[in-house]
Amino acid sequence: MTTGGVIAVHIGAGYHSPTKEGDYKRLCKVACAKGIDMLQSSASSLVTLVSVMKILEDDPLTNAGSGSNLTLHGTVECDASIMDGKGRMFGAVGALQGIKNPIEAANCLLGEQLKGKLSMGRVPPCFLVSNGARQFARDHGIKEALPGTMTTENALKSYKKYKRQLSECSVNHEAPSAKKRQEESCLLMDTVGAICLDTNGNISSAVSSGGIVLKHPGRVGHAAMFGCGCWSENVKDDKVGIACSTTGCGEQIMRTNLAQKCCQNVQAKDNPIEAVQETFTQDFKSSQLLCNDSEKLGGALLVSYDQNNAELVWAHTTESMCFGYMSTRDKSPKVKMSRLPSGSKCGESLCLGGCLFKLS
Amino acid sequence: MTTGGVIAVHIGAGYHSPTKEGDYKRLCKVACAKGIDMLQSSASSLVTLVSVMKILEDDPLTNAGSGSNLTLHGTVECDASIMDGKGRMFGAVGALQGIKNPIEAANCLLGEQLKGKLSMGRVPPCFLVSNGARQFARDHGIKEALPGTMTTENALKSYKKYKRQLSECSVNHEAPSAKKRQEESCLLMDTVGAICLDTNGNISSAVSSGGIVLKHPGRVGHAAMFGCGCWSENVKDDKVGIACSTTGCGEQIMRTNLAQKCCQNVQAKDNPIEAVQETFTQDFKSSQLLCNDSEKLGGALLVSYDQNNAELVWAHTTESMCFGYMSTRDKSPKVKMSRLPSGSKCGESLCLGGCLFKLS
């Protein structure tokens, strides 16, 4: 079966400065166009997905790969994961340093699992962290970052600013204003992600993140956790195919298994937008597991499909979410900076929408 | 409300040599007796749980803490997590080296989250790995291991044996016999865990593991993953209280979210044993996410309770599972080495059972 292909990318739910809006959108366009180019040359879902993700990671604008937020110690530590809808295999790296494209390491872990068990019946790992992950990447010929190249000038500037605020905080013992807190909490959480449906009906999804600015070294967020950062399942029997990539507060997304939950609910219902809305309302914003959190900060990009059509859904409770999408039938990518309407509250209100693609 | 308390411990589902059966059982007894002693002195669920877990970690018999399986590079890297049924908070460490009791680091992460947000609205981490986790533990006064003390003579002996087999494997390119494979796959996966219901009706659970022998450095398994290694929820409204600690093949338990799934199913049904049986049969052994795995190796220990009674359930698809339990009304701990009946197949057959406790 050969049908239309679809690519969708996001560069995080959080706060996107209006002054950089053009740059954000351009990046989404470039990534989508590259993906569609590859799909039109019959590239597979996974191969295309990794190429698209590398564009997002490599851009210094995003909090993933080079340009990532710095940890409390001023280092870059990345989380990334990828899931393949065909075999439902998963690969992830956490707190990874020194590798140019964390998504390549995650994808390599996925690929190694497809080869079956290791010698002596050992189960191949799906999740590696820190130095072990770096060693694995090196051993598999994945490109290392040249010293200093993962830290951009902007990331260092933000780091210094927040570090200064942090020491002022601890001197003054003053709580920041509610507004400032809200801006900060939205500012610090973004992630890149992508979903790719190839022309053979295989879907896959991925996510990559530098984590929260000033995070504790070794902190691993949702972008490395199975079921949380991404989820993919090809069409099978009477179930629609589906993939999701999430963004937002890692600890909250982890507790609510957000990517898998969105997909399960979409598969159980007729209307994907309603299903995502219900997931965010019931399983995220009202989750008992987040009852101590005043703000629930999450975003998701989701594609569901059957033989004839695909449907894209986006949703976020953060100030803004920037994403792009394109099908092999489109002439050019569409990009959107979705912002909460004025008067609505970051971490409480939900903004969502969707669009349809004809596949056959 | 003060009622009876319950402690339940396991030292893994895997393969337990009959020659060491007495030692395994003795360890479970000591751990249960210590837990009940503390509960009778009004210690809280979490405090008791951590003390009990430390006994299990400290014993060189178990694959957790000192005595853990060694990685491919001959190092000890531990995963551990803990969940509190009252606030449903969770703390976890992965690939942690040099800390005597990994469960203490996980518990400290849980405790820090209970204090609320960090300065500047930063969300406290629930999951730290590797050097960052070690630094966190040090900064919080958690005991470091003296150099060399995490590696026991037995662990080193096993490591050398498997390392030798590994190099023979790669020279001969010979696949081991089916029987040998089965023994190995069961041998290499065990974990310790515990569940504690205190006399105020608070439940908590934990898990700690050295991971698979000859694992890739940096590999993190289910024992550090939210929803996979342990789960706890106090009685609330019309739902029974529940906690679970799992053991087995980390990658499989991770994909099936086994601890959370067992608990969800028990809460949805009247009969805990039937619910656990259904979970293992439908959501683990028949899971689409494990369809490429010939053997499904898992085990779970679970306690559910209401105002009047508690019920313990154990289940495993591995050769054996060793566990113990005791309530504050019992005179002494009960221990059991559950083994698959002869003729049944490790990774396929399911062995399960349960018992009841009166609480009030």
XYZ file of C-alpha atoms in Angstrom:
720
model
C 0.000 0.000 0.000
C 1.396 3.393 -0.952
C -0.489 6.460 0.171
C 0.302 9.990 1.137
C 2.908 10.729 3.789
C 2.740 13.294 6.563
C 5.323 15.094 8.627
C 4.572 17.144 11.737
C 7.085 18.881 13.967
C 6.960 20.971 17.130
C 9.530 23.084 18.868
C 7.922 22.928 22.234
C 5.083 24.126 24.361
C 6.260 26.890 26.647
C 6.757 30.555 26.034
C 7.933 31.740 22.605
C 8.994 35.346 22.381
C 7.028 37.249 19.684
C 10.280 38.845 18.507
C 11.612 35.427 17.504
C 8.328 34.126 16.085
C 9.551 34.409 12.502
C 12.658 32.363 13.273
C 10.687 29.666 15.054
C 8.278 29.347 12.160
C 11.065 29.288 9.592
C 12.697 26.405 11.449
C 9.464 24.400 11.468
C 9.080 25.057 7.730
C 12.595 23.932 6.916
C 12.186 20.752 8.978
C 8.835 19.869 7.366
C 10.093 20.567 3.847
C 13.124 18.348 4.417
C 10.891 15.548 5.731
C 8.500 15.723 2.797
C 11.409 15.758 0.340
C 12.670 12.544 1.849
C 9.237 10.882 1.986
C 8.743 11.713 -1.677
C 12.024 9.915 -2.401
C 10.580 6.867 -0.607
C 12.622 7.264 2.569
C 11.229 5.280 5.494
C 9.413 6.811 8.419
C 12.284 6.274 10.883
C 15.032 7.522 8.560
C 13.029 10.634 7.716
C 12.096 11.231 11.332
C 15.729 11.154 12.474
C 16.788 13.604 9.747
C 14.018 15.991 10.670
C 14.819 15.713 14.366
C 18.468 16.485 13.665
C 17.469 19.765 11.998
C 15.506 20.686 15.117
C 18.305 19.609 17.472
C 21.012 21.398 15.483
C 19.255 24.731 15.463
C 20.503 26.901 18.334
C 16.970 28.329 18.717
C 15.662 25.155 20.333
C 16.190 23.590 23.732
C 17.512 20.322 22.279
C 20.940 19.249 21.062
C 23.221 22.273 20.698
C 21.581 25.295 22.273
C 20.073 23.249 25.084
C 19.399 24.783 28.470
C 22.343 24.438 30.826
C 22.221 22.499 34.065
C 22.942 23.951 37.477
C 26.617 23.158 36.809
C 26.579 24.807 33.377
C 26.691 21.566 31.385
C 24.482 20.345 28.519
C 22.675 17.080 29.324
C 20.159 15.825 26.795
C 17.221 13.415 26.863
C 15.757 11.928 23.689
C 13.565 9.026 22.652
C 12.060 7.520 19.540
C 9.321 4.957 18.916
C 8.553 2.975 15.815
C 4.895 2.257 15.084
C 5.546 -0.940 13.152
C 7.303 -3.015 15.813
C 6.415 -0.618 18.644
C 10.072 -0.619 19.598
C 11.497 2.173 21.669
C 14.948 3.644 22.276
C 15.915 6.367 24.724
C 18.898 8.185 26.155
C 18.955 10.322 29.290
C 21.380 12.912 30.707
C 23.602 12.396 27.667
C 26.611 14.660 27.210
C 28.960 15.182 24.304
C 26.904 13.674 21.477
C 25.875 16.106 18.746
C 22.481 14.520 18.060
C 20.965 12.675 21.018
C 18.181 11.391 18.756
C 20.771 9.402 16.784
C 21.814 7.563 19.929
C 18.181 6.827 20.829
C 17.520 5.605 17.287
C 20.592 3.395 17.386
C 19.329 1.755 20.592
C 16.033 1.118 18.815
C 17.829 -0.387 15.835
C 19.975 -2.680 17.984
C 16.849 -4.105 19.632
C 15.445 -5.005 16.234
C 18.404 -7.386 15.844
C 17.069 -9.505 18.714
C 18.759 -10.756 21.866
C 22.441 -10.239 22.599
C 24.753 -13.221 23.134
C 23.945 -15.415 26.145
C 20.286 -14.476 25.926
C 20.873 -10.957 27.226
C 18.026 -8.545 26.550
C 19.297 -5.513 24.598
C 18.855 -2.258 26.531
C 16.224 0.257 25.437
C 17.312 3.024 27.795
C 20.859 4.178 28.500
C 21.968 7.199 30.488
C 24.957 9.425 31.023
C 28.462 8.064 30.346
C 27.169 4.617 29.407
C 24.935 6.155 26.759
C 27.832 8.233 25.473
C 30.053 5.159 25.270
C 27.321 3.278 23.379
C 26.978 6.165 20.917
C 30.751 6.302 20.363
C 30.941 2.526 19.889
C 28.264 2.777 17.216
C 29.982 5.553 15.296
C 27.615 8.309 16.287
C 29.053 11.766 15.886
C 30.497 13.359 18.990
C 30.141 17.058 19.612
C 33.301 19.098 19.326
C 34.210 20.489 22.740
C 32.176 23.577 23.590
C 29.888 23.346 20.541
C 26.780 22.235 22.438
C 26.718 25.416 24.518
C 25.483 28.424 22.543
C 25.984 32.050 23.470
C 22.273 32.472 24.166
C 22.123 29.433 26.407
C 25.077 30.763 28.369
C 23.441 34.193 28.636
C 20.205 32.661 29.995
C 22.188 30.478 32.342
C 24.071 33.441 33.777
C 20.876 35.440 34.132
C 19.047 32.674 35.989
C 22.089 31.780 38.037
C 22.263 35.418 39.168
C 18.543 35.415 40.002
C 19.035 32.200 41.891
C 21.727 33.667 44.124
C 19.613 36.801 44.621
C 16.688 34.557 45.587
C 18.745 32.810 48.195
C 20.043 36.106 49.581
C 16.672 37.907 49.685
C 14.477 34.898 50.457
C 11.913 36.743 48.390
C 9.301 34.862 46.449
C 8.953 36.138 42.882
C 5.626 37.680 41.879
C 2.876 35.416 40.567
C 3.250 36.849 37.068
C 7.003 36.366 37.053
C 6.617 32.829 38.342
C 4.174 32.059 35.564
C 6.460 33.461 32.877
C 9.375 31.526 34.275
C 7.552 28.253 34.563
C 6.427 28.534 30.966
C 9.791 29.746 29.782
C 11.814 26.903 31.121
C 10.059 23.987 29.487
C 10.369 23.288 25.855
C 11.273 20.317 23.823
C 11.366 19.449 20.144
C 9.497 16.591 18.588
C 8.285 15.143 15.324
C 5.907 12.607 13.869
C 6.393 10.974 10.504
C 3.978 8.841 8.487
C 5.699 7.415 5.427
C 4.092 6.477 2.120
C 4.006 2.800 3.148
C 1.774 3.523 6.118
C 4.483 3.336 8.800
C 4.369 5.934 11.527
C 6.993 6.922 14.080
C 7.561 9.709 16.571
C 10.352 11.234 18.587
C 11.181 13.831 21.179
C 14.415 15.524 22.261
C 15.086 17.967 25.067
C 17.796 19.769 26.958
C 15.516 19.780 29.993
C 14.778 22.601 32.382
C 17.311 25.425 32.734
C 19.340 25.047 35.953
C 18.164 21.451 36.314
C 20.039 19.229 38.722
C 22.756 17.336 36.853
C 21.528 13.815 36.160
C 17.872 14.876 36.066
C 15.997 12.878 33.440
C 12.661 14.139 32.164
C 9.762 12.813 30.128
C 11.675 12.988 26.841
C 13.541 9.811 27.802
C 10.669 7.907 29.375
C 8.707 5.139 27.675
C 5.094 6.136 27.072
C 5.658 9.725 28.163
C 7.552 11.657 25.471
C 6.436 9.820 22.347
C 4.206 6.968 21.255
C 3.595 5.283 17.890
C 1.405 2.469 16.591
C 0.778 1.602 12.958
C -2.779 0.916 11.762
C -3.632 -2.601 12.914
C -6.863 -4.580 12.620
C -9.690 -2.173 13.424
C -7.556 0.357 15.271
C -6.416 3.618 13.715
C -2.688 4.221 13.460
C -1.390 6.871 15.774
C 1.643 8.778 16.989
C 2.191 11.514 19.538
C 5.060 13.723 20.727
C 4.680 15.654 23.978
C 6.272 18.722 25.520
C 5.956 20.678 28.754
C 6.830 19.974 32.376
C 8.717 16.676 32.261
C 7.820 15.562 35.761
C 4.104 16.109 35.113
C 4.133 14.400 31.723
C 6.020 11.476 33.241
C 3.467 10.980 36.007
C 0.577 11.029 33.567
C 2.170 8.934 30.787
C 0.865 11.628 28.493
C 1.890 10.413 25.013
C 0.579 6.868 25.477
C -2.577 8.136 27.202
C -3.421 10.538 24.341
C -2.972 7.703 21.849
C -5.042 5.202 23.838
C -7.902 7.671 24.123
C -7.799 8.584 20.434
C -7.902 4.895 19.502
C -10.887 4.384 21.794
C -12.941 7.233 20.313
C -14.183 8.483 16.959
C -13.072 12.060 17.210
C -9.342 12.682 17.782
C -9.727 16.321 18.873
C -12.345 15.388 21.443
C -10.192 12.495 22.636
C -7.147 14.742 23.106
C -9.277 17.357 24.831
C -10.614 14.723 27.190
C -7.102 13.419 27.870
C -5.812 16.866 28.779
C -8.883 17.698 30.849
C -9.387 14.418 32.707
C -6.064 12.608 32.613
C -3.695 15.569 32.808
C -5.252 18.697 34.304
C -7.471 16.743 36.738
C -5.064 13.882 37.385
C -4.881 12.821 41.013
C -1.166 12.360 40.402
C -0.752 16.112 39.839
C -3.084 17.288 42.602
C -0.229 19.050 44.426
C 0.789 21.070 41.335
C -0.897 24.431 40.922
C -0.047 24.682 37.201
C -0.276 21.764 34.770
C 2.058 22.521 31.878
C 1.815 20.239 28.882
C 1.533 20.126 25.145
C 1.052 17.420 22.559
C 1.189 17.018 18.824
C -0.627 13.952 17.527
C -1.318 12.327 14.165
C -3.918 9.575 13.703
C -4.571 7.870 10.385
C -6.361 5.092 8.547
C -6.149 3.969 4.906
C -7.704 7.172 3.570
C -7.126 10.081 5.887
C -4.830 11.460 8.517
C -5.715 13.934 11.211
C -3.391 16.227 13.115
C -4.232 17.480 16.605
C -2.309 19.957 18.744
C -3.003 20.908 22.322
C -1.231 22.908 25.007
C -1.824 24.443 28.426
C 1.305 26.609 28.148
C 1.481 30.225 26.904
C 2.385 29.096 23.410
C 3.230 26.136 21.215
C 4.923 26.328 17.837
C 4.549 23.588 15.253
C 4.463 22.844 11.537
C 3.041 20.134 9.295
C 2.895 19.070 5.680
C 1.673 16.124 3.645
C 3.209 14.777 0.440
C 0.171 16.270 -1.345
C 0.815 19.781 -0.068
C 2.812 22.367 -1.978
C 4.331 23.924 1.127
C 4.472 23.438 4.898
C 2.002 25.110 7.213
C 3.260 26.517 10.478
C 1.443 27.872 13.475
C 2.323 29.665 16.671
C -0.615 28.805 18.858
C -1.025 31.155 21.833
C -3.460 31.000 24.730
C -6.130 33.675 24.222
C -5.616 36.733 26.431
C -7.312 36.338 29.789
C -6.739 32.591 29.919
C -4.262 31.210 32.386
C -1.055 29.364 31.576
C -1.086 25.976 33.299
C -4.883 25.950 33.545
C -6.530 26.824 30.217
C -6.314 24.498 27.242
C -5.816 25.555 23.655
C -6.290 22.933 20.950
C -7.091 22.430 17.317
C -6.589 20.126 14.385
C -6.586 19.618 10.656
C -7.266 16.836 8.157
C -5.144 15.357 5.352
C -6.400 13.227 2.472
C -4.008 10.279 2.070
C -5.471 8.414 -0.916
C -7.744 5.492 62.398
C -5.318 2.923 63.766
C -5.523 -0.595 62.426
C -3.169 -3.459 61.785
C -0.019 -2.941 59.733
C 1.431 -5.235 57.098
C 4.895 -5.724 55.691
C 5.670 -7.777 52.567
C 9.080 -8.239 50.957
C 10.433 -10.052 47.938
C 13.956 -10.841 46.840
C 13.126 -11.209 43.204
C 11.513 -13.396 40.610
C 14.158 -15.331 38.729
C 15.995 -18.507 39.595
C 16.816 -19.220 43.239
C 19.207 -22.099 43.828
C 17.696 -24.751 46.167
C 21.007 -24.902 48.039
C 20.586 -21.285 49.109
C 16.852 -21.521 49.801
C 17.354 -21.438 53.569
C 19.425 -18.267 53.336
C 16.922 -16.540 51.082
C 14.069 -17.357 53.424
C 16.034 -16.270 56.479
C 16.657 -12.887 54.868
C 12.947 -12.385 54.126
C 12.141 -13.301 57.739
C 14.651 -10.860 59.188
C 13.389 -8.057 56.928
C 9.721 -8.690 57.815
C 10.433 -8.952 61.537
C 12.321 -5.659 61.498
C 9.458 -3.986 59.628
C 6.807 -5.230 62.041
C 8.919 -4.185 65.028
C 9.029 -0.666 63.636
C 5.322 -0.565 62.761
C 4.492 -1.679 66.295
C 6.536 1.264 67.557
C 4.344 3.527 65.386
C 6.966 4.152 62.688
C 5.498 5.513 59.472
C 5.080 3.496 56.308
C 7.918 5.260 54.450
C 10.414 5.161 57.319
C 9.738 1.461 57.894
C 9.876 0.687 54.192
C 13.298 2.286 53.785
C 14.705 0.384 56.787
C 13.402 -2.895 55.430
C 14.729 -2.161 51.953
C 18.174 -1.390 53.404
C 18.287 -4.852 54.981
C 17.545 -6.389 51.579
C 20.059 -4.156 49.778
C 22.806 -4.751 52.333
C 22.612 -8.526 52.151
C 25.195 -9.866 49.680
C 22.704 -12.594 48.671
C 20.552 -10.174 46.696
C 21.046 -8.377 43.400
C 20.614 -4.930 44.936
C 22.977 -2.598 46.758
C 26.164 -4.438 47.722
C 26.268 -7.802 45.976
C 24.626 -6.423 42.823
C 25.334 -7.958 39.447
C 28.288 -6.335 37.711
C 28.035 -4.457 34.434
C 29.956 -5.352 31.300
C 32.763 -3.153 32.644
C 32.716 -4.820 36.059
C 31.097 -1.916 37.905
C 28.058 -1.823 40.212
C 25.264 0.460 38.924
C 22.004 0.461 40.844
C 18.415 1.448 40.089
C 15.866 2.081 42.834
C 12.528 3.772 43.298
C 9.958 4.401 45.972
C 6.338 5.580 45.937
C 4.235 6.938 48.745
C 0.533 6.072 48.692
C -0.574 9.162 50.592
C 0.657 11.891 48.233
C 1.409 9.455 45.380
C 4.868 11.008 45.178
C 7.695 9.118 43.562
C 11.485 9.229 43.704
C 13.944 7.242 41.612
C 17.634 6.860 40.882
C 19.179 5.082 37.914
C 22.687 3.781 37.135
C 23.835 5.030 40.525
C 27.352 4.167 41.668
C 29.092 4.546 45.000
C 26.078 4.943 47.302
C 25.607 2.195 49.866
C 21.794 2.216 49.800
C 20.288 3.411 46.525
C 16.831 3.342 48.133
C 17.926 6.129 50.492
C 18.733 8.361 47.529
C 15.363 7.584 45.895
C 13.582 8.282 49.168
C 15.437 11.567 49.610
C 14.267 12.659 46.131
C 10.718 11.829 47.192
C 11.121 13.807 50.414
C 12.513 16.857 48.629
C 9.473 16.950 46.343
C 7.182 17.052 49.361
C 8.777 20.413 50.234
C 7.280 21.939 47.069
C 8.904 23.891 44.253
C 12.535 24.956 44.290
C 13.488 28.641 44.104
C 12.457 30.440 40.895
C 9.534 28.082 40.431
C 11.770 25.182 39.424
C 10.080 21.781 39.621
C 12.074 19.444 41.899
C 13.389 16.383 40.058
C 11.845 12.973 40.721
C 14.437 10.988 38.755
C 18.202 11.423 38.809
C 20.819 9.219 37.215
C 24.496 8.438 37.379
C 26.931 11.082 38.678
C 24.184 13.641 39.169
C 22.292 11.216 41.397
C 25.475 10.450 43.328
C 26.137 14.153 43.847
C 22.564 14.655 45.052
C 22.952 11.795 47.529
C 26.256 13.182 48.827
C 24.797 16.692 49.158
C 21.983 15.259 51.257
C 24.263 13.365 53.599
C 23.466 9.899 52.289
C 26.095 7.323 53.127
C 28.639 6.595 50.425
C 29.966 3.098 49.921
C 33.555 2.513 50.936
C 35.631 1.778 47.834
C 35.257 -1.831 46.740
C 32.519 -2.691 49.235
C 29.662 -2.857 46.703
C 31.308 -5.704 44.798
C 31.057 -9.017 46.628
C 33.180 -12.083 45.992
C 30.186 -13.958 44.588
C 29.243 -11.167 42.200
C 32.811 -11.083 40.946
C 32.818 -14.869 40.503
C 29.591 -14.746 38.467
C 30.920 -11.835 36.455
C 34.105 -13.708 35.565
C 32.151 -16.830 34.653
C 29.758 -14.972 32.358
C 32.506 -12.808 30.918
C 34.367 -16.012 29.998
C 31.217 -17.523 28.468
C 30.710 -14.292 26.560
C 34.153 -14.462 24.981
C 33.648 -18.180 24.214
C 30.308 -17.278 22.604
C 31.939 -14.759 20.345
C 34.720 -17.186 19.412
C 32.483 -20.196 18.743
C 29.423 -18.365 17.430
C 27.518 -21.181 19.059
C 24.048 -20.623 20.367
C 23.584 -22.057 23.853
C 21.064 -24.870 24.308
C 17.423 -23.985 24.921
C 17.650 -25.239 28.492
C 20.789 -23.260 29.197
C 19.240 -20.161 27.676
C 16.195 -20.546 29.856
C 18.279 -20.972 32.995
C 20.357 -17.967 32.089
C 17.445 -15.714 31.295
C 15.840 -16.570 34.611
C 19.103 -16.353 36.492
C 19.994 -12.869 35.451
C 16.925 -10.995 36.581
C 16.167 -10.384 40.152
C 15.355 -7.393 42.191
C 14.337 -6.740 45.765
C 11.200 -4.957 46.807
C 8.885 -4.272 49.688
C 5.429 -2.996 50.549
C 4.519 -1.448 53.863
C 1.092 -0.592 55.268
C 1.422 1.286 58.544
C -1.044 1.351 61.422
C -2.419 4.708 60.248
C -3.509 3.263 56.923
C -0.656 4.660 54.818
C 0.860 2.345 52.240
C 4.108 2.634 50.307
C 6.243 0.431 48.111
C 9.761 0.273 46.730
C 12.088 -1.654 44.480
C 15.872 -1.819 44.122
C 18.025 -3.644 41.624
C 21.552 -4.105 40.389
C 20.121 -4.910 36.959
C 21.117 -7.686 34.593
C 24.587 -9.206 34.891
C 26.877 -7.897 32.122
C 24.444 -5.083 31.377
C 25.669 -2.195 29.290
C 26.945 0.575 31.568
C 24.279 3.256 31.851
C 21.443 0.796 31.262
C 18.430 1.720 33.371
C 15.703 -0.842 34.017
C 12.178 -0.900 35.393
C 13.305 -0.439 38.989
C 13.865 3.263 38.290
C 10.842 3.908 36.084
C 7.629 5.546 37.244
C 4.698 3.122 37.174
C 6.885 0.140 36.370
C 8.811 -0.964 39.468
C 6.447 0.125 42.216
C 3.085 1.757 42.731
C 1.169 2.900 45.825
C -2.186 4.504 46.541
C -3.837 4.893 49.929
C -7.517 3.994 50.366
C -9.505 6.904 48.912
C -13.241 7.356 48.483
C -14.629 4.043 47.225
C -11.295 2.687 45.948
C -9.262 0.126 47.860
C -5.751 1.101 48.861
C -3.039 -0.697 46.974
C 0.690 -1.136 46.468
C 2.807 -3.289 44.213
C 6.505 -4.072 43.711
C 7.606 -5.846 40.535
C 10.590 -7.932 39.481
C 11.765 -9.703 36.307
C 12.965 -8.541 32.920
C 13.256 -4.766 33.262
C 12.703 -3.965 29.595
C 9.482 -6.022 29.533
C 8.143 -4.595 32.786
C 8.937 -1.096 31.552
C 6.996 -1.575 28.317
C 3.948 -2.915 30.133
C 3.955 -0.467 33.074
C 3.443 -3.555 35.177
C 3.166 -2.184 38.734
C 0.658 0.535 37.852
C -1.303 -1.837 35.618
C -1.642 -4.494 38.346
C -2.892 -1.833 40.756
C -5.363 -0.318 38.290
C -6.847 -3.722 37.554
C -7.116 -4.683 41.223
C -8.901 -1.400 41.954
C -11.316 -2.058 39.088
C -12.269 -5.578 40.241
C -13.541 -7.357 43.332
C -11.020 -10.163 43.468
C -7.334 -9.153 43.691
C -5.962 -12.583 42.704
C -8.166 -12.692 39.610
C -7.200 -9.128 38.749
C -3.466 -9.900 39.005
C -3.947 -13.093 36.993
C -5.750 -11.127 34.303
C -3.032 -8.474 34.279
C -0.279 -11.053 33.806
C -2.249 -12.969 31.196
C -3.673 -10.120 29.128
C -1.491 -7.101 29.785
C 1.880 -8.809 30.213
C 2.059 -12.250 28.568
C -0.218 -11.273 25.660
C 0.875 -7.657 25.385
C 1.339 -6.457 21.817
C 4.331 -4.538 23.131
C 6.120 -7.815 23.928
C 5.074 -9.721 20.822
C 8.693 -10.092 19.683
C 9.814 -11.642 22.985
C 9.602 -15.420 23.227
C 9.735 -15.441 27.045
C 7.859 -12.983 29.246
C 9.657 -12.842 32.589
C 7.912 -10.989 35.359
C 6.867 -11.163 38.959
C 4.812 -9.009 41.284
C 4.019 -8.741 44.957
C 0.896 -6.743 45.741
C -1.061 -5.687 48.818
C -4.591 -4.279 48.637
C -6.546 -3.121 51.669
C -9.642 -1.409 52.977
C -10.637 -0.440 56.550
C -10.987 -4.042 57.695
C -8.800 -6.376 55.667
C -5.668 -6.577 53.616
C -4.903 -9.095 50.904
C -1.514 -10.152 49.606
C -1.054 -11.488 46.059
C 2.106 -12.861 44.464
C 2.583 -13.856 40.853
C 5.539 -14.844 38.674
C 6.317 -16.333 35.281
C 9.932 -17.040 36.274
C 11.317 -20.315 37.696
C 10.959 -19.060 41.227
C 10.064 -16.122 43.416
C 10.966 -15.725 47.067
C 8.994 -13.501 49.410
C 7.863 -13.011 52.993
C 5.069 -11.230 54.795
C 3.770 -10.456 58.245
C 1.067 -8.358 59.880
C 1.237 -6.631 63.246
C -1.205 -9.305 64.478
C 1.062 -12.195 63.503
C 3.523 -13.823 65.900
C 6.127 -14.476 63.219
C 6.822 -13.824 59.526
C 5.755 -16.263 56.844
C 8.109 -16.904 53.955
C 7.636 -18.747 50.712
C 9.808 -19.886 47.865
C 7.259 -20.226 45.080
C 8.460 -22.395 42.194
C 6.804 -23.142 38.853
C 5.425 -26.695 38.940
C 7.574 -29.182 37.027
C 6.552 -29.363 33.398
C 5.573 -25.716 33.205
C 7.699 -23.323 31.214
C 9.641 -20.376 32.569
C 8.568 -17.231 30.720
C 5.225 -18.738 29.742
C 3.465 -20.340 32.697
C 2.105 -18.270 35.543
C 2.259 -19.187 39.210
C 0.220 -17.119 41.639
C -1.434 -17.139 45.025
C -2.509 -14.962 47.890
C -3.458 -14.650 51.521
C -5.703 -12.503 53.713
C -4.985 -10.410 56.812
C -7.543 -9.088 59.280
C -6.715 -5.444 60.034
C -9.392 -4.470 62.562
